[in-house]
mmCIF file of C-alpha atoms in Angstrom:
data_model
loop_
_atom_site.group_PDB
_atom_site.id
_atom_site.type_symbol
_atom_site.label_atom_id
_atom_site.label_comp_id
_atom_site.label_asym_id
_atom_site.label_seq_id
_atom_site.Cartn_x
_atom_site.Cartn_y
_atom_site.Cartn_z
ATOM 1 C CA ASP Y 18 67.921 7.614 38.267
ATOM 2 C CA GLY Y 19 67.160 5.237 41.141
ATOM 3 C CA GLY Y 20 69.794 2.793 42.166
ATOM 4 C CA ILE Y 21 72.434 1.670 44.603
ATOM 5 C CA THR Y 22 75.702 3.510 44.966
ATOM 6 C CA GLN Y 23 78.758 1.933 46.507
ATOM 7 C CA SER Y 24 81.841 3.948 47.209
ATOM 8 C CA PRO Y 25 84.691 3.917 46.735
ATOM 9 C CA LYS Y 26 85.139 1.553 43.809
ATOM 10 C CA TYR Y 27 88.673 0.646 44.900
ATOM 11 C CA LEU Y 28 89.975 0.813 48.440
ATOM 12 C CA PHE Y 29 93.370 0.079 49.884
ATOM 13 C CA ARG Y 30 93.908 -0.544 53.549
ATOM 14 C CA LYS Y 31 96.921 -1.133 55.687
ATOM 15 C CA GLU Y 32 96.874 -4.131 57.956
ATOM 16 C CA GLY Y 33 95.428 -3.326 61.364
ATOM 17 C CA GLN Y 34 93.222 -0.500 60.165
ATOM 18 C CA ASN Y 35 89.456 -0.365 60.159
ATOM 19 C CA VAL Y 36 87.782 0.767 56.956
ATOM 20 C CA THR Y 37 84.176 1.627 56.126
ATOM 21 C CA LEU Y 38 82.496 0.839 52.821
ATOM 22 C CA SER Y 39 79.576 3.017 51.839
ATOM 23 C CA CYS Y 40 76.266 1.804 50.407
ATOM 24 C CA GLU Y 41 73.441 4.209 49.595
ATOM 25 C CA GLN Y 42 70.156 3.473 47.832
ATOM 26 C CA ASN Y 43 67.410 5.794 46.628
ATOM 27 C CA LEU Y 44 64.962 3.034 45.733
ATOM 28 C CA ASN Y 45 63.081 3.350 49.040
ATOM 29 C CA HIS Y 46 63.807 -0.324 49.726
ATOM 30 C CA ASP Y 47 63.416 -1.699 53.234
ATOM 31 C CA ALA Y 48 65.906 -4.579 53.024
ATOM 32 C CA MET Y 49 69.629 -4.198 52.448
ATOM 33 C CA TYR Y 50 72.436 -6.759 52.206
ATOM 34 C CA TRP Y 51 76.202 -7.007 52.209
ATOM 35 C CA TYR Y 52 78.039 -9.797 50.397
ATOM 36 C CA ARG Y 53 81.636 -10.737 50.009
ATOM 37 C CA GLN Y 54 82.869 -12.318 46.783
ATOM 38 C CA ASP Y 55 86.057 -14.342 46.543
ATOM 39 C CA PRO Y 56 87.193 -16.305 43.483
ATOM 40 C CA GLY Y 57 85.537 -19.715 43.392
ATOM 41 C CA GLN Y 58 83.381 -19.069 46.460
ATOM 42 C CA GLY Y 59 80.503 -17.137 45.070
ATOM 43 C CA LEU Y 60 78.681 -14.548 47.144
ATOM 44 C CA ARG Y 61 78.728 -15.033 50.875
ATOM 45 C CA LEU Y 62 76.329 -13.113 53.087
ATOM 46 C CA ILE Y 63 77.925 -10.868 55.715
ATOM 47 C CA TYR Y 64 75.007 -8.903 57.193
ATOM 48 C CA TYR Y 65 71.469 -8.044 56.229
ATOM 49 C CA SER Y 66 68.843 -5.635 57.456
ATOM 50 C CA GLN Y 67 65.080 -5.539 57.001
ATOM 51 C CA ILE Y 68 64.357 -2.211 58.670
ATOM 52 C CA VAL Y 69 66.088 0.781 60.215
ATOM 53 C CA ASN Y 70 67.946 0.063 63.454
ATOM 54 C CA ASP Y 71 67.743 -3.681 62.931
ATOM 55 C CA PHE Y 72 70.154 -6.101 61.252
ATOM 56 C CA GLN Y 73 71.141 -9.765 61.366
ATOM 57 C CA LYS Y 74 74.413 -11.610 60.967
ATOM 58 C CA GLY Y 75 74.874 -13.563 57.822
ATOM 59 C CA ASP Y 76 77.148 -16.549 57.308
ATOM 60 C CA ILE Y 77 80.486 -14.742 57.667
ATOM 61 C CA ALA Y 78 79.873 -11.790 60.015
ATOM 62 C CA GLU Y 79 83.025 -12.180 62.104
ATOM 63 C CA GLY Y 80 85.337 -9.210 61.710
ATOM 64 C CA TYR Y 81 82.627 -6.997 60.235
ATOM 65 C CA SER Y 82 80.132 -4.524 61.656
ATOM 66 C CA VAL Y 83 77.209 -2.577 60.194
ATOM 67 C CA SER Y 84 74.722 0.097 61.125
ATOM 68 C CA ARG Y 85 71.305 1.023 59.770
ATOM 69 C CA GLU Y 86 70.507 4.457 61.098
ATOM 70 C CA LYS Y 87 68.760 5.565 57.914
ATOM 71 C CA LYS Y 88 66.653 3.610 55.483
ATOM 72 C CA GLU Y 89 68.814 4.576 52.510
ATOM 73 C CA SER Y 90 72.189 3.822 54.062
ATOM 74 C CA PHE Y 91 73.855 0.579 55.186
ATOM 75 C CA PRO Y 92 77.599 1.096 55.730
ATOM 76 C CA LEU Y 93 79.897 -1.850 56.331
ATOM 77 C CA THR Y 94 82.998 -1.566 58.521
ATOM 78 C CA VAL Y 95 85.777 -4.056 57.981
ATOM 79 C CA THR Y 96 87.617 -4.229 61.266
ATOM 80 C CA SER Y 97 91.161 -5.258 62.029
ATOM 81 C CA ALA Y 98 89.713 -8.500 63.390
ATOM 82 C CA GLN Y 99 88.910 -9.647 59.853
ATOM 83 C CA LYS Y 100 91.936 -11.812 59.035
ATOM 84 C CA ASN Y 101 91.596 -11.900 55.284
ATOM 85 C CA PRO Y 102 89.684 -8.811 54.159
ATOM 86 C CA THR Y 103 90.941 -8.577 50.588
ATOM 87 C CA ALA Y 104 87.847 -9.249 48.469
ATOM 88 C CA PHE Y 105 85.128 -7.748 46.317
ATOM 89 C CA TYR Y 106 82.202 -6.435 48.367
ATOM 90 C CA LEU Y 107 78.699 -6.086 46.994
ATOM 91 C CA CYS Y 108 75.745 -4.261 48.508
ATOM 92 C CA ALA Y 109 72.150 -5.006 47.555
ATOM 93 C CA SER Y 110 68.642 -3.895 48.390
ATOM 94 C CA LYS Y 111 65.126 -5.214 47.811
ATOM 95 C CA GLN Y 112 61.558 -4.453 48.642
ATOM 96 C CA GLY Y 113 58.770 -6.878 49.423
ATOM 97 C CA LEU Y 114 58.588 -10.625 49.803
ATOM 98 C CA GLY Y 115 60.170 -12.836 47.181
ATOM 99 C CA THR Y 116 61.287 -9.970 45.010
ATOM 100 C CA GLU Y 117 64.603 -9.639 43.248
ATOM 101 C CA ALA Y 118 67.475 -7.723 44.779
ATOM 102 C CA PHE Y 119 69.238 -4.819 43.120
ATOM 103 C CA PHE Y 120 73.003 -4.606 43.380
ATOM 104 C CA GLY Y 121 75.576 -1.874 43.498
ATOM 105 C CA GLN Y 122 78.722 -1.965 41.387
ATOM 106 C CA GLY Y 123 80.853 -3.195 44.256
ATOM 107 C CA THR Y 124 83.950 -2.102 46.159
ATOM 108 C CA ARG Y 125 87.231 -3.928 45.692
ATOM 109 C CA LEU Y 126 89.151 -3.860 48.956
ATOM 110 C CA THR Y 127 92.839 -4.671 49.032
ATOM 111 C CA VAL Y 128 94.943 -4.928 52.157
ATOM 112 C CA VAL Y 129 98.505 -3.745 51.600
ATOM 113 C CA ALA M 489 69.516 -23.698 56.704
ATOM 114 C CA GLN M 490 69.454 -23.026 53.008
ATOM 115 C CA LYS M 491 72.100 -24.003 50.482
ATOM 116 C CA VAL M 492 72.580 -23.484 46.766
ATOM 117 C CA THR M 493 75.061 -25.562 44.800
ATOM 118 C CA GLN M 494 76.372 -24.774 41.347
ATOM 119 C CA ALA M 495 78.703 -27.675 40.679
ATOM 120 C CA GLN M 496 80.030 -26.311 37.391
ATOM 121 C CA THR M 497 82.789 -23.858 38.260
ATOM 122 C CA GLU M 498 83.665 -22.982 34.683
ATOM 123 C CA ILE M 499 82.174 -23.792 31.301
ATOM 124 C CA SER M 500 83.673 -22.929 27.952
ATOM 125 C CA VAL M 501 81.846 -23.438 24.660
ATOM 126 C CA VAL M 502 82.056 -22.233 21.109
ATOM 127 C CA GLU M 503 79.633 -19.595 19.926
ATOM 128 C CA LYS M 504 76.230 -20.887 18.775
ATOM 129 C CA GLU M 505 76.405 -23.946 20.978
ATOM 130 C CA ASP M 506 73.675 -24.531 23.550
ATOM 131 C CA VAL M 507 74.793 -24.568 27.170
ATOM 132 C CA THR M 508 73.047 -25.505 30.412
ATOM 133 C CA LEU M 509 74.024 -24.190 33.814
ATOM 134 C CA ASP M 510 73.007 -26.390 36.717
ATOM 135 C CA CYS M 511 71.615 -25.270 40.066
ATOM 136 C CA VAL M 512 70.622 -27.517 42.947
ATOM 137 C CA TYR M 513 69.205 -26.137 46.165
ATOM 138 C CA GLU M 514 68.417 -27.297 49.671
ATOM 139 C CA THR M 515 65.805 -25.820 51.971
ATOM 140 C CA ARG M 516 63.287 -26.996 54.518
ATOM 141 C CA ASP M 517 61.002 -24.089 53.790
ATOM 142 C CA THR M 518 57.806 -24.869 51.933
ATOM 143 C CA THR M 519 57.632 -21.458 50.330
ATOM 144 C CA TYR M 520 60.663 -19.942 48.676
ATOM 145 C CA TYR M 521 61.873 -18.101 45.606
ATOM 146 C CA LEU M 522 64.668 -18.971 43.223
ATOM 147 C CA PHE M 523 66.640 -16.521 41.111
ATOM 148 C CA TRP M 524 69.272 -16.354 38.422
ATOM 149 C CA TYR M 525 71.643 -13.420 38.137
ATOM 150 C CA LYS M 526 74.310 -12.539 35.597
ATOM 151 C CA GLN M 527 77.562 -10.835 36.593
ATOM 152 C CA PRO M 528 79.389 -9.248 33.653
ATOM 153 C CA PRO M 529 83.030 -8.111 34.003
ATOM 154 C CA SER M 530 81.854 -4.757 35.403
ATOM 155 C CA GLY M 531 80.914 -6.593 38.607
ATOM 156 C CA GLU M 532 77.311 -5.530 39.114
ATOM 157 C CA LEU M 533 74.801 -8.383 39.301
ATOM 158 C CA VAL M 534 71.944 -8.262 36.834
ATOM 159 C CA PHE M 535 68.665 -9.982 37.621
ATOM 160 C CA LEU M 536 67.477 -12.514 35.020
ATOM 161 C CA ILE M 537 64.539 -14.452 36.426
ATOM 162 C CA ARG M 538 62.537 -15.282 39.553
ATOM 163 C CA ARG M 539 60.515 -18.410 40.283
ATOM 164 C CA ASN M 540 58.402 -19.233 43.327
ATOM 165 C CA SER M 541 58.187 -22.714 44.798
ATOM 166 C CA PHE M 542 54.595 -23.208 43.678
ATOM 167 C CA ASP M 543 55.227 -22.461 40.042
ATOM 168 C CA GLU M 544 57.043 -25.255 38.227
ATOM 169 C CA GLN M 545 56.171 -24.023 34.810
ATOM 170 C CA ASN M 546 59.236 -23.668 32.634
ATOM 171 C CA GLU M 547 59.956 -20.280 31.170
ATOM 172 C CA ILE M 548 61.501 -19.112 27.949
ATOM 173 C CA SER M 549 62.745 -15.621 27.237
ATOM 174 C CA GLY M 550 64.389 -15.310 23.862
ATOM 175 C CA ARG M 551 67.481 -17.505 23.887
ATOM 176 C CA TYR M 552 67.177 -18.122 27.628
ATOM 177 C CA SER M 553 65.094 -20.841 29.236
ATOM 178 C CA TRP M 554 64.728 -22.147 32.759
ATOM 179 C CA ASN M 555 63.733 -25.613 33.972
ATOM 180 C CA PHE M 556 62.455 -25.770 37.559
ATOM 181 C CA GLN M 557 61.958 -29.269 38.981
ATOM 182 C CA LYS M 558 60.885 -29.390 42.587
ATOM 183 C CA SER M 559 61.229 -33.182 42.719
ATOM 184 C CA THR M 560 64.975 -32.915 42.171
ATOM 185 C CA SER M 561 65.420 -29.482 43.805
ATOM 186 C CA SER M 562 66.900 -28.103 40.633
ATOM 187 C CA PHE M 563 66.539 -24.850 38.741
ATOM 188 C CA ASN M 564 68.651 -25.131 35.596
ATOM 189 C CA PHE M 565 69.339 -22.396 33.079
ATOM 190 C CA THR M 566 69.864 -23.008 29.366
ATOM 191 C CA ILE M 567 71.228 -20.580 26.808
ATOM 192 C CA THR M 568 70.412 -21.552 23.256
ATOM 193 C CA ALA M 569 72.666 -20.496 20.394
ATOM 194 C CA SER M 570 75.146 -18.870 22.745
ATOM 195 C CA GLN M 571 76.848 -15.590 21.875
ATOM 196 C CA VAL M 572 80.086 -14.000 23.006
ATOM 197 C CA VAL M 573 78.086 -11.390 24.943
ATOM 198 C CA ASP M 574 76.737 -14.186 27.136
ATOM 199 C CA SER M 575 80.193 -14.574 28.672
ATOM 200 C CA ALA M 576 79.840 -13.786 32.383
ATOM 201 C CA VAL M 577 79.549 -15.367 35.793
ATOM 202 C CA TYR M 578 76.056 -16.674 36.486
ATOM 203 C CA PHE M 579 74.631 -17.090 39.957
ATOM 204 C CA CYS M 580 71.670 -19.049 41.216
ATOM 205 C CA ALA M 581 70.069 -17.823 44.467
ATOM 206 C CA LEU M 582 67.373 -18.809 46.946
ATOM 207 C CA THR M 583 65.287 -16.833 49.406
ATOM 208 C CA PRO M 584 62.819 -18.442 51.792
ATOM 209 C CA LEU M 585 59.725 -16.612 52.846
ATOM 210 C CA PRO M 586 59.852 -16.015 56.586
ATOM 211 C CA ILE M 587 57.115 -17.560 58.669
ATOM 212 C CA ILE M 588 56.984 -14.410 60.747
ATOM 213 C CA GLN M 589 57.683 -10.905 59.636
ATOM 214 C CA GLY M 590 61.396 -10.423 59.333
ATOM 215 C CA ALA M 591 64.368 -10.106 57.100
ATOM 216 C CA GLN M 592 64.592 -12.390 54.113
ATOM 217 C CA LYS M 593 67.873 -14.173 53.778
ATOM 218 C CA LEU M 594 69.151 -14.331 50.208
ATOM 219 C CA VAL M 595 71.580 -17.192 49.628
ATOM 220 C CA PHE M 596 73.736 -17.557 46.534
ATOM 221 C CA GLY M 597 75.531 -20.437 44.919
ATOM 222 C CA GLN M 598 79.216 -20.407 44.064
ATOM 223 C CA GLY M 599 78.598 -19.187 40.541
ATOM 224 C CA THR M 600 79.503 -20.603 37.134
ATOM 225 C CA ARG M 601 81.919 -18.743 34.910
ATOM 226 C CA LEU M 602 80.713 -19.093 31.339
ATOM 227 C CA THR M 603 83.029 -18.305 28.454
ATOM 228 C CA ILE M 604 81.708 -18.214 24.928
ATOM 229 C CA ASN M 605 84.507 -18.403 22.363
ATOM 230 C CA PRO M 606 84.079 -16.969 18.872
#
């Protein structure tokens, strides 16, 4: 079945370590997105990408990095520069103008 | 810049009551789309409805209905005869159409946690 796969579902990181969250889609969508969800703050946009090898910063890009080397993959790296990385991270993809986005099941990152 | 505001952080009602979730948006774009998503406890967002800025016709889908009013920049969502299964977090979102070819930014509100009590 077509969809978006995020892995792992739960991730624990020690302070000072970088960690990469995986997002893969087999929907042949051009656009992909990363969001962070914290209680009471909704979904905040980290990075988004319209095409391969191109991406834009969202509203809270500091401390994060992404790459888009393949159309189906959009990994997010949470660097040690991100001061408060514990959150629920959601990846999404869409195709075309004004269409709805499809979401993965999310990765819950906890810094220990 | 675009902004979506869902002022109701949490709503709790008894089953079978009607409930309306408010959404107010801000954008300078003349062409844009509005969305509602549902997030059940599993975490994955589920798409409910899309509306473009030129279509102010209200829509009804079963127990769900949506009221889009461009004059007040609002896109409210009503659940009629609510059920326990409607309990979830609901998000309103906005995406402007880019003037030039490029990535479409998708902006979400803070979400409203809806609890339907038996």
